[in-house]
Coordinates of C-alpha atoms in Angstrom, one line a residue:
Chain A
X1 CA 90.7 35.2 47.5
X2 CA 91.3 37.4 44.4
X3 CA 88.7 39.9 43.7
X4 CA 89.1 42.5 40.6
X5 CA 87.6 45.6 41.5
X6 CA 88.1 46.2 37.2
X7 CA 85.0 44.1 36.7
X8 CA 82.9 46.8 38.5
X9 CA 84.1 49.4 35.7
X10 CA 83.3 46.8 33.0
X11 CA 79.8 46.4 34.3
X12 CA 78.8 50.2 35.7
X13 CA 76.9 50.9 32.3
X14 CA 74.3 48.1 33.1
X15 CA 74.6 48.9 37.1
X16 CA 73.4 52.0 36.0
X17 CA 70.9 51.5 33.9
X18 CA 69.4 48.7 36.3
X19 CA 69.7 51.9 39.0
X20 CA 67.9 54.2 36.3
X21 CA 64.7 51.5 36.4
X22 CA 65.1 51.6 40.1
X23 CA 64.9 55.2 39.9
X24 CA 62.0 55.2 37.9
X25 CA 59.6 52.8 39.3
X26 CA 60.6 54.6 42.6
X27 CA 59.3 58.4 41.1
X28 CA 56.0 57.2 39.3
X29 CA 55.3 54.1 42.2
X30 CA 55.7 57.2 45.2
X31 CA 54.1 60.0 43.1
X32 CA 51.1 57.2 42.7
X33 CA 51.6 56.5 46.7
X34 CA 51.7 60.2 48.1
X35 CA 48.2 60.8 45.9
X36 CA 46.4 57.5 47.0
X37 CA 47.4 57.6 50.3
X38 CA 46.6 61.0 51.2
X39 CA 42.6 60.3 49.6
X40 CA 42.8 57.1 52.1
X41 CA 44.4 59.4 55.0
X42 CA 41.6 61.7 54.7
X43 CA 38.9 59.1 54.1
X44 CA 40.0 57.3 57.7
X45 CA 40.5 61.2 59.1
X46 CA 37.3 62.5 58.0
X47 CA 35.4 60.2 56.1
X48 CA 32.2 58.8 57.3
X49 CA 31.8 55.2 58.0
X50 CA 31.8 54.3 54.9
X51 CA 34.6 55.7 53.6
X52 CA 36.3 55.1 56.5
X53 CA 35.5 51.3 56.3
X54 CA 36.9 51.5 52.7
X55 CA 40.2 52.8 53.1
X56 CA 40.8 50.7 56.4
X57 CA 39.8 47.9 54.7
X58 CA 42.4 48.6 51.7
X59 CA 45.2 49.6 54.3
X60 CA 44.5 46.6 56.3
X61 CA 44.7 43.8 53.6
X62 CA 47.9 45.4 52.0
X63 CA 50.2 46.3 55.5
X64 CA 48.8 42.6 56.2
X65 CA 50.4 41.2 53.0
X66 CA 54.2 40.8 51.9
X67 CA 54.8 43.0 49.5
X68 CA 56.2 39.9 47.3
X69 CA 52.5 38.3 47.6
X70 CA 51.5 41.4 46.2
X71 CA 53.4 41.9 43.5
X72 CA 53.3 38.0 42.3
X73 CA 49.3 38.5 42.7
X74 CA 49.6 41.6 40.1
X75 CA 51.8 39.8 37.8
X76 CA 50.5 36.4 37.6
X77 CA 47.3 35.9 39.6
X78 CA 45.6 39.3 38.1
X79 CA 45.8 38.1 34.2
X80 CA 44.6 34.6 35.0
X81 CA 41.5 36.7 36.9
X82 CA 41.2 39.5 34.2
X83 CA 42.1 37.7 30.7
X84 CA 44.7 40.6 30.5
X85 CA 48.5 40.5 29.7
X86 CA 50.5 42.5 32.7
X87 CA 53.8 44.0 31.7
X88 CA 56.5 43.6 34.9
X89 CA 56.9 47.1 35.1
X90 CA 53.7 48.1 35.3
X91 CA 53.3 45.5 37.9
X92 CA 56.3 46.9 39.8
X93 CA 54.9 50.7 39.7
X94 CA 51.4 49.6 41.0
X95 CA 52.4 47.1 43.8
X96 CA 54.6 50.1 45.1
X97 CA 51.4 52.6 44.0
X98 CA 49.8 50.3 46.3
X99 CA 52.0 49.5 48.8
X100 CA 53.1 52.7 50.3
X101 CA 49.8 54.2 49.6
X102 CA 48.5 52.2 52.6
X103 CA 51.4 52.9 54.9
X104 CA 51.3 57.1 53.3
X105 CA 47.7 56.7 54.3
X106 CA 48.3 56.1 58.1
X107 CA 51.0 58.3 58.0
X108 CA 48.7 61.0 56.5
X109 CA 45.8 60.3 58.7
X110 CA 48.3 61.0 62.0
X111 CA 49.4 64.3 61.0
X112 CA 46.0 65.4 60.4
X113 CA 44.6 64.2 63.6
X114 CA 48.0 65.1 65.5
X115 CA 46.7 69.0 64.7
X116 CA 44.8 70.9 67.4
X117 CA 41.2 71.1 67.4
X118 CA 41.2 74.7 68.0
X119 CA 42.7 75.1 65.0
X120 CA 40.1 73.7 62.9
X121 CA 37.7 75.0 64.9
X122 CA 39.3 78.7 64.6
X123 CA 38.6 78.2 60.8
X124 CA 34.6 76.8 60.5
X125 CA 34.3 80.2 62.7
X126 CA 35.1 82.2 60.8
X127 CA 32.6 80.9 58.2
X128 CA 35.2 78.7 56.0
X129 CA 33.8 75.4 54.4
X130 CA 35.5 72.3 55.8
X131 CA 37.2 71.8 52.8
X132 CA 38.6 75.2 52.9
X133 CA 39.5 74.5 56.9
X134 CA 41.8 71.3 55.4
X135 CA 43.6 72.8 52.2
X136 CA 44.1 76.1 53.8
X137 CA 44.7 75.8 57.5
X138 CA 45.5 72.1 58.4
X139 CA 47.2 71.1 55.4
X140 CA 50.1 73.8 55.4
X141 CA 50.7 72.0 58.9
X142 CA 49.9 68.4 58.5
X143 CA 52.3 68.5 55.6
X144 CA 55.4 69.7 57.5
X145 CA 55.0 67.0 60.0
X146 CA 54.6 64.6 57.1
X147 CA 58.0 64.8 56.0
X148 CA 59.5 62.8 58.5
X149 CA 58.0 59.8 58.3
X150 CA 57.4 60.6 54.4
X151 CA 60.9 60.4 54.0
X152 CA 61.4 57.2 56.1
X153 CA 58.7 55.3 53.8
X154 CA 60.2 56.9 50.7
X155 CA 63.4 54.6 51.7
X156 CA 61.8 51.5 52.3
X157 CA 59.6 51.6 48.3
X158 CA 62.8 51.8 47.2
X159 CA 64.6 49.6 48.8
X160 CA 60.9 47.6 48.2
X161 CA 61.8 47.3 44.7
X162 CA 64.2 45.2 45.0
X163 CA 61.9 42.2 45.5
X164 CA 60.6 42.8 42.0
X165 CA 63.5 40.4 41.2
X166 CA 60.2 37.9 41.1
X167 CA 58.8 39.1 38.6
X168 CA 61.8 39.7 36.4
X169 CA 61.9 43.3 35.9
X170 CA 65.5 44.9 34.9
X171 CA 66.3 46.7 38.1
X172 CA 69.8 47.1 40.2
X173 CA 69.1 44.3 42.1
X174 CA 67.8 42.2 39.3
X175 CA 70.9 43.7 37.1
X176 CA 73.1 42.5 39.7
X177 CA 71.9 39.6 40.2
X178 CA 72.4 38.5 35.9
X179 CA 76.2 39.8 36.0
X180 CA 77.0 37.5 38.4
X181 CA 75.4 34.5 37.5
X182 CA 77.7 35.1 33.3
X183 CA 81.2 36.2 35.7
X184 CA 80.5 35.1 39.6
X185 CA 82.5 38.4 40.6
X186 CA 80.0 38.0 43.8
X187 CA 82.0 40.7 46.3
X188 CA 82.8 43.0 43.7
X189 CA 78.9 43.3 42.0
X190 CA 77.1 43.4 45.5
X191 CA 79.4 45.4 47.1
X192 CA 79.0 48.0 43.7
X193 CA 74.8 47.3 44.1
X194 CA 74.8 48.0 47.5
X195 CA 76.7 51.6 47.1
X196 CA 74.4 52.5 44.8
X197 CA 71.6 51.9 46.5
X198 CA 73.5 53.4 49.6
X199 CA 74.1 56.7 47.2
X200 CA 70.2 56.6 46.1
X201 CA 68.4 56.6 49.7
X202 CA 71.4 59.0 50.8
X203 CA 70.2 61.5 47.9
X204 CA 66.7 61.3 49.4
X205 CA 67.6 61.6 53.1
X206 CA 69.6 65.0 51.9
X207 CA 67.0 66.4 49.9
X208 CA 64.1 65.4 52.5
X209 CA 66.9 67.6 54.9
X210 CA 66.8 70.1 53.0
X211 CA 63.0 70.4 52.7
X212 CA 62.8 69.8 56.6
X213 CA 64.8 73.2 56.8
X214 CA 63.1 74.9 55.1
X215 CA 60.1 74.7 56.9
X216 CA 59.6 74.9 60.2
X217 CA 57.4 71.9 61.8
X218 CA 54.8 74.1 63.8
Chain B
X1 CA 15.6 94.3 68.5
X2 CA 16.9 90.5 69.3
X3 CA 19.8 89.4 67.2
X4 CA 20.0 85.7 69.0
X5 CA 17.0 84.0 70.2
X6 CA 17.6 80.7 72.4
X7 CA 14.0 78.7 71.8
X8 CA 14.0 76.1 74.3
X9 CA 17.1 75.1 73.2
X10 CA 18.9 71.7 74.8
X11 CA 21.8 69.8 74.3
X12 CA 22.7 66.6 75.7
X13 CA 25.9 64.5 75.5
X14 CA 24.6 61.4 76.0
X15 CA 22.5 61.3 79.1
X16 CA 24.3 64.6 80.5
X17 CA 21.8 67.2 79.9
X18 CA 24.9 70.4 79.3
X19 CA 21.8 72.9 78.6
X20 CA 18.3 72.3 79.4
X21 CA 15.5 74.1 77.7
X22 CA 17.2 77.6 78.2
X23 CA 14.7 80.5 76.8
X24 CA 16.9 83.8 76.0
X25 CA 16.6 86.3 73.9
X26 CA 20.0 88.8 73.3
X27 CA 19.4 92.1 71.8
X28 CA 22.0 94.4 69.7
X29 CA 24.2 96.1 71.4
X30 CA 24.3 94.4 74.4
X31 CA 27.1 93.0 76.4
X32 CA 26.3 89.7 78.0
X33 CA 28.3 88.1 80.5
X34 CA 27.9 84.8 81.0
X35 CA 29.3 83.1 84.5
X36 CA 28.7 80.0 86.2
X37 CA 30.7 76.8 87.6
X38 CA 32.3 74.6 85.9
X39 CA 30.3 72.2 84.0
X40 CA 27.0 74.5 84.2
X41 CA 26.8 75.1 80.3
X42 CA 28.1 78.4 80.1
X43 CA 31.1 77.6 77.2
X44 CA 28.1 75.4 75.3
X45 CA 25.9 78.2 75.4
X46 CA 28.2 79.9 73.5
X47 CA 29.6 77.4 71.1
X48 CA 25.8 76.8 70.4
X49 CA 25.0 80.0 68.3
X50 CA 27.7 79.3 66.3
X51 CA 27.0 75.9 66.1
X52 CA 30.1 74.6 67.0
X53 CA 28.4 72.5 69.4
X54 CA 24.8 71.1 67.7
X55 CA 22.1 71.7 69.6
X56 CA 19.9 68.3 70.4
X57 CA 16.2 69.9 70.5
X58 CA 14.6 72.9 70.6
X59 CA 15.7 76.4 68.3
X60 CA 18.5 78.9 68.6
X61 CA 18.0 81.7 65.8
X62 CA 20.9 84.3 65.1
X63 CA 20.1 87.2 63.0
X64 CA 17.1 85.3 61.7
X65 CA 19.2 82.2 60.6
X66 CA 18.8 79.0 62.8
X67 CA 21.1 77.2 63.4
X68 CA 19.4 74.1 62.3
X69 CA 18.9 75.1 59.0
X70 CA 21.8 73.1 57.5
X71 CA 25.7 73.8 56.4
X72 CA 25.0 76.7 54.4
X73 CA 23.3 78.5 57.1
X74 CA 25.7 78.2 59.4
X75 CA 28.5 79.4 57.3
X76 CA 26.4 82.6 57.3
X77 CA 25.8 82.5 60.8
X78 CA 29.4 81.8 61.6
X79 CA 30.4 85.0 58.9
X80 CA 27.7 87.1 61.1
X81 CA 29.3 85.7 64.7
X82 CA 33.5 86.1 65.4
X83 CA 34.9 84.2 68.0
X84 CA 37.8 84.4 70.3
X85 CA 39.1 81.4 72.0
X86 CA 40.5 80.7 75.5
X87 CA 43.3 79.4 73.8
X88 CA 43.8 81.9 70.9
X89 CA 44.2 79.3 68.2
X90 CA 45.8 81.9 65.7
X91 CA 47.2 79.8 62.7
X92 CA 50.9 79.1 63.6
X93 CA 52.2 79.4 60.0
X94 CA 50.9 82.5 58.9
X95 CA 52.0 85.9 60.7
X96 CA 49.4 88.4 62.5
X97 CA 49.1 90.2 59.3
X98 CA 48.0 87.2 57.3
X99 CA 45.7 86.0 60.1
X100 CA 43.9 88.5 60.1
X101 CA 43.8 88.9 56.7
X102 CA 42.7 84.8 56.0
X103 CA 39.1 85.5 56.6
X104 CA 37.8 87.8 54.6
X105 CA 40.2 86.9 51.7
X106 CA 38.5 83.0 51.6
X107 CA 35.0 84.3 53.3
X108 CA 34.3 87.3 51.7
X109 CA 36.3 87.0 48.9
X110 CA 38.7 90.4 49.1
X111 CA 41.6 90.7 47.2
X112 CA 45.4 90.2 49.1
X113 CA 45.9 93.8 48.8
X114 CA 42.1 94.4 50.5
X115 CA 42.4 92.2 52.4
X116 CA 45.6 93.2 54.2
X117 CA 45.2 96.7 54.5
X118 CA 42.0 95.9 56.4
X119 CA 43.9 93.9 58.5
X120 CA 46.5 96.5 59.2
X121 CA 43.9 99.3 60.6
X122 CA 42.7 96.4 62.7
X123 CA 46.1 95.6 64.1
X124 CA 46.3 99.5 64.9
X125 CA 43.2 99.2 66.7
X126 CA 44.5 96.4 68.7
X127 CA 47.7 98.1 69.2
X128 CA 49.4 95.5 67.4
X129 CA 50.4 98.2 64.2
X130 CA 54.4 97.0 64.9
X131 CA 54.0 93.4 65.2
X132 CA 52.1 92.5 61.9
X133 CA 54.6 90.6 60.1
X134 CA 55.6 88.8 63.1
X135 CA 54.4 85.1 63.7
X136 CA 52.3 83.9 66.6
X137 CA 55.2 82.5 68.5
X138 CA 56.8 85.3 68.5
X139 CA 54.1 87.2 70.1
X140 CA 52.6 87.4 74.1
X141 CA 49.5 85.3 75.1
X142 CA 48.3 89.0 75.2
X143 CA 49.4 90.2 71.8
X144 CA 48.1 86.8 70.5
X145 CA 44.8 87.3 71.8
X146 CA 44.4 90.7 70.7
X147 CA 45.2 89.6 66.8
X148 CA 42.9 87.0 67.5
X149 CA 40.0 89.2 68.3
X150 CA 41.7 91.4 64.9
X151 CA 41.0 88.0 63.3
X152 CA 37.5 87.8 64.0
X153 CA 36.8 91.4 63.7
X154 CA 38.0 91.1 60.3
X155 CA 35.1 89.3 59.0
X156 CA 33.0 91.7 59.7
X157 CA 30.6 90.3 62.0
X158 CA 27.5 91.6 63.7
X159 CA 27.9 89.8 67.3
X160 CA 31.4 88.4 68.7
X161 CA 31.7 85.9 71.0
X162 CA 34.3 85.6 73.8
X163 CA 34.7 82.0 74.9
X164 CA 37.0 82.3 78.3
X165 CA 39.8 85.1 76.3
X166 CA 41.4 85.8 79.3
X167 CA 41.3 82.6 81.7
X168 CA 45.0 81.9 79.9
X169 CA 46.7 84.6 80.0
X170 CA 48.7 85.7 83.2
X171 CA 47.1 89.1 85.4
X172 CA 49.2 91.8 83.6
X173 CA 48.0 90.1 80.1
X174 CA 44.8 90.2 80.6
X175 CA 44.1 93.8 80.8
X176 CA 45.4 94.7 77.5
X177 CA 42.8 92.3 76.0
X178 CA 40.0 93.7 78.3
X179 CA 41.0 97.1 77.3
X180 CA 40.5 96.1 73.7
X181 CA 36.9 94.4 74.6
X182 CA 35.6 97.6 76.4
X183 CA 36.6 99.7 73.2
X184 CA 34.5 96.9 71.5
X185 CA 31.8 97.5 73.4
X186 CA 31.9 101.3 73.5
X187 CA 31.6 101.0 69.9
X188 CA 28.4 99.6 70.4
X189 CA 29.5 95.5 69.2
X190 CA 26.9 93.1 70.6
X191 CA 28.5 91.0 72.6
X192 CA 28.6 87.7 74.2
X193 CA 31.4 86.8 77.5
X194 CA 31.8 83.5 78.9
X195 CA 34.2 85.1 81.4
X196 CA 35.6 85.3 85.3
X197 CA 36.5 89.1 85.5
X198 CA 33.9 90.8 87.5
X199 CA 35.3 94.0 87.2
X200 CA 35.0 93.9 83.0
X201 CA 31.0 92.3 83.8
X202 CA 30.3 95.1 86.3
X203 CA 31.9 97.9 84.2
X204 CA 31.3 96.7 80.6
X205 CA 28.5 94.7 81.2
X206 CA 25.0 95.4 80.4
X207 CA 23.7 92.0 81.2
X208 CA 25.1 89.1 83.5
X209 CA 24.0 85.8 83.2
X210 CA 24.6 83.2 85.7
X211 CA 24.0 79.8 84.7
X212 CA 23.9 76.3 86.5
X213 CA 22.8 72.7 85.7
X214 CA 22.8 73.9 82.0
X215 CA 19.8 76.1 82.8
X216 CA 19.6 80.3 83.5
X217 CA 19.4 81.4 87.0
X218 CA 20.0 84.6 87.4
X219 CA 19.5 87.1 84.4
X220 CA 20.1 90.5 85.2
X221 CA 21.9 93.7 85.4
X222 CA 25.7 93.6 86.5
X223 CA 26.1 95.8 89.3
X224 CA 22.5 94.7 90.9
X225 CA 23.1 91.1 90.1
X226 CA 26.7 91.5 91.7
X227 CA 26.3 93.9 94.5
X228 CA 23.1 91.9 95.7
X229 CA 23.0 88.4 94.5
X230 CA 19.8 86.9 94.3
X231 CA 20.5 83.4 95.2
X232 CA 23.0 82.0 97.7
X233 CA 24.3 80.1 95.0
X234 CA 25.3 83.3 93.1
X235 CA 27.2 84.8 96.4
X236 CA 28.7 81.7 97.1
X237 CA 29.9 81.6 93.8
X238 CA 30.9 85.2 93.6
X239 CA 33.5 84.7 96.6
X240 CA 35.1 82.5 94.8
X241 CA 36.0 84.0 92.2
X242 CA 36.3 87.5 93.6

């Protein structure tokens, strides 16, 4: 077997830009995820039964679903159901919006609960509003025992993207997947798609490190 | 004058009946300690006028604000009561300084620079001056309890309530934090003790309180109340935890 390690050179420009779409629907998808799931978190934390009911019903139904079924629902099920046209990547940023807001949810909800009573109690004592007890006192808290499992969800959306193959968007793994089929340089492309995506996660294990350090888990 | 009123106040968990119609009324400037087994309603009482714990039926009034009276209320009630915890509960991230300093900067609204200064004359009153910008795990269960009670101080309340402050700290701890509560009470703070130490109720105390079954028993003054129990339950329980 020959392979030609050149074609990787010839190629990197659209590897790259495939890996900048990655990129991309990885940012807005989690920036969407983080904000969603920590409203759900709090709704199953704190919430009364009916909010509570809500956001377990939204968690169950999507950690119950492949994230594929998902994303084919958004893209071609959702304009048959709504009359309206669905661009890929917008599909792609909401099914990851979506999808790790349910699993950020759980993870939220946990490092709320995991927090001593007596701390929350410490605060309505002292006169503070609940809400005030949660921004102020838990939250500082919960968040540095977020990061851990933050960081280990963060991985999987973007490795998640991947999938979004289905529906066509211009990704790495999509990107990949069109060199090959014009030059069938299979070794050489998946081997370079599967270092960059190697060099992507190991960015966000390093900076999610770094951010560990930083503070303390109390 | 009465600053807490109980009003036939009761509170059930389920079918357990944890206080049971108790009638009491706690005037300023007194220091009540509260005793009683396990299980006899003695850490409810307490959590009640804060309203911690709810109360199921009946009226508790503190300061003329019951605690029924809805959220509001009981922020102000909760702004007019400090409480110290068996287990300190100081906030881990933030050091004795800005512990003490949280309260009145998000309850009464002080500035940082207020706010803190406050918070270092209370740390000198403790005798904690040195080890405000240290963090609570850096500090003794003594230390820690003392910038709790700072803590609660700092709000500026009229009554302070001490749920069990010593019951976790080792023998040698616990006087430094008794020391700080009789200064307390020599400044004439109304207070309320859920506590074991019979030597702080017979010294500082001008009120002891034994309770059982969630109801008062004995009500009465420490050294008489101690030196010639009233009940054989009381002196039974006294040599226990004498």
């Amino acid at each position: 077997m020959q392979t030609d390690w050149s074609v990787v050179l010839t190629f990197l420009p659209q590897l790259l830009a495939g890996a900048k779409i990655t990129v991309q629907i990885t940012i807005i998808g989690l920036l969407g995820g983080i904000f969603l799931g920590t409203i759900a978190g709090l709704m199953r934390a704190y919430g009364g039964r009916i909010l509570n009911a809500i956001a377990f019903t939204y968690i169950e139904l999507i950690r119950g679903t492949p994230i594929v079924v998902q994303v084919m629902f958004l893209y071609f099920a959702m304009p048959v159901l709504t009359g309206l046209r669905v661009d890929p990547m917008a599909a792609a940023v909401v099914a990851i919006v979506v999808n790790a807001g349910a699993y950020i949810a759980e993870i939220v909800r946990g490092a709320f609960l995991s927090i001593s009573k007596g701390l929350s109690e410490a605060g309505l004592a002292l006169g503070l509003p609940q809400w005030k007890v949660l921004v102020y006192i838990l939250g500082p808290l919960a968040f540095r025992r977020l990061i851990p499992p933050l960081g280990n969800q963060f991985i999987v959306s973007l490795k998640d993207t991947s999938l979004f193959i289905v529906i066509g968007v211009g990704e790495l793994t999509r990107t990949g997947q069109e060199i090959m089929a014009s030059n069938f340089r299979a070794v050489e492309i998946w081997t370079a798609v599967a270092v960059i995506y190697l060099i992507l996660t190991g960015s966000m294990t390093v900076a999610l490190r770094v951010i560990e350090k930083r503070m303390r888990i109390l | 004058m009465s600053i807490i009123e109980f009003r036939k106040t009761s509170k059930h968990f389920g079918d357990l009946k944890v206080l049971d119609g108790v009638d009491l009324s706690i005037d300023t400037g007194e220091v009540v300690v509260l005793i009683g087994p396990s299980g006899s309603g003695k850490s409810t009482l307490l959590r009640c006028i804060n309203g911690l714990e709810q109360i199921t039926s009946g009226d508790l009034v503190m300061d003329g604000i019951s605690v029924r009276g809805g959220k509001k209320q009981l922020r102000l009630i909760r702004q007019e009561a400090g409480m110290v915890f068996q287990q300190f509960n100081l906030f881990p991230q933030m050091t004795a300084l800005q512990n003490v300093a949280f309260g009145p900067r998000k309850v009464r609204g002080l500035t940082r620079t207020e706010a803190e200064a406050q918070a270092r004359a209370l740390l000198e009153k403790v005798g904690l001056k040195d080890k405000a910008g240290h963090y609570p795990s850096e500090l003794s269960g003594g230390q820690q309890q003392r910038v709790a009670i700072a803590r609660a101080l700092a709000v500026r309340p009229k009554v302070m309530l001490f749920d069990e402050p010593t019951s976790a700290l080792d023998p040698e701890l616990k006087q430094e934090v008794l020391n700080v509560m009789r200064q307390l009470a020599q400044e004439g703070m109304t207070m309320v003790v859920v506590t074991h130490e019979m030597a702080f109720a017979k010294q500082v105390g001008t009120r002891l309180i034994f309770m059982e079954h969630g109801k008062i028993s004995v009500d009465g003054h420490p050294r008489e109340v101690i030196e010639n129990p009233p009940s054989d339950r009381l002196k039974d329980f006294l040599q226990h935890v004498e």
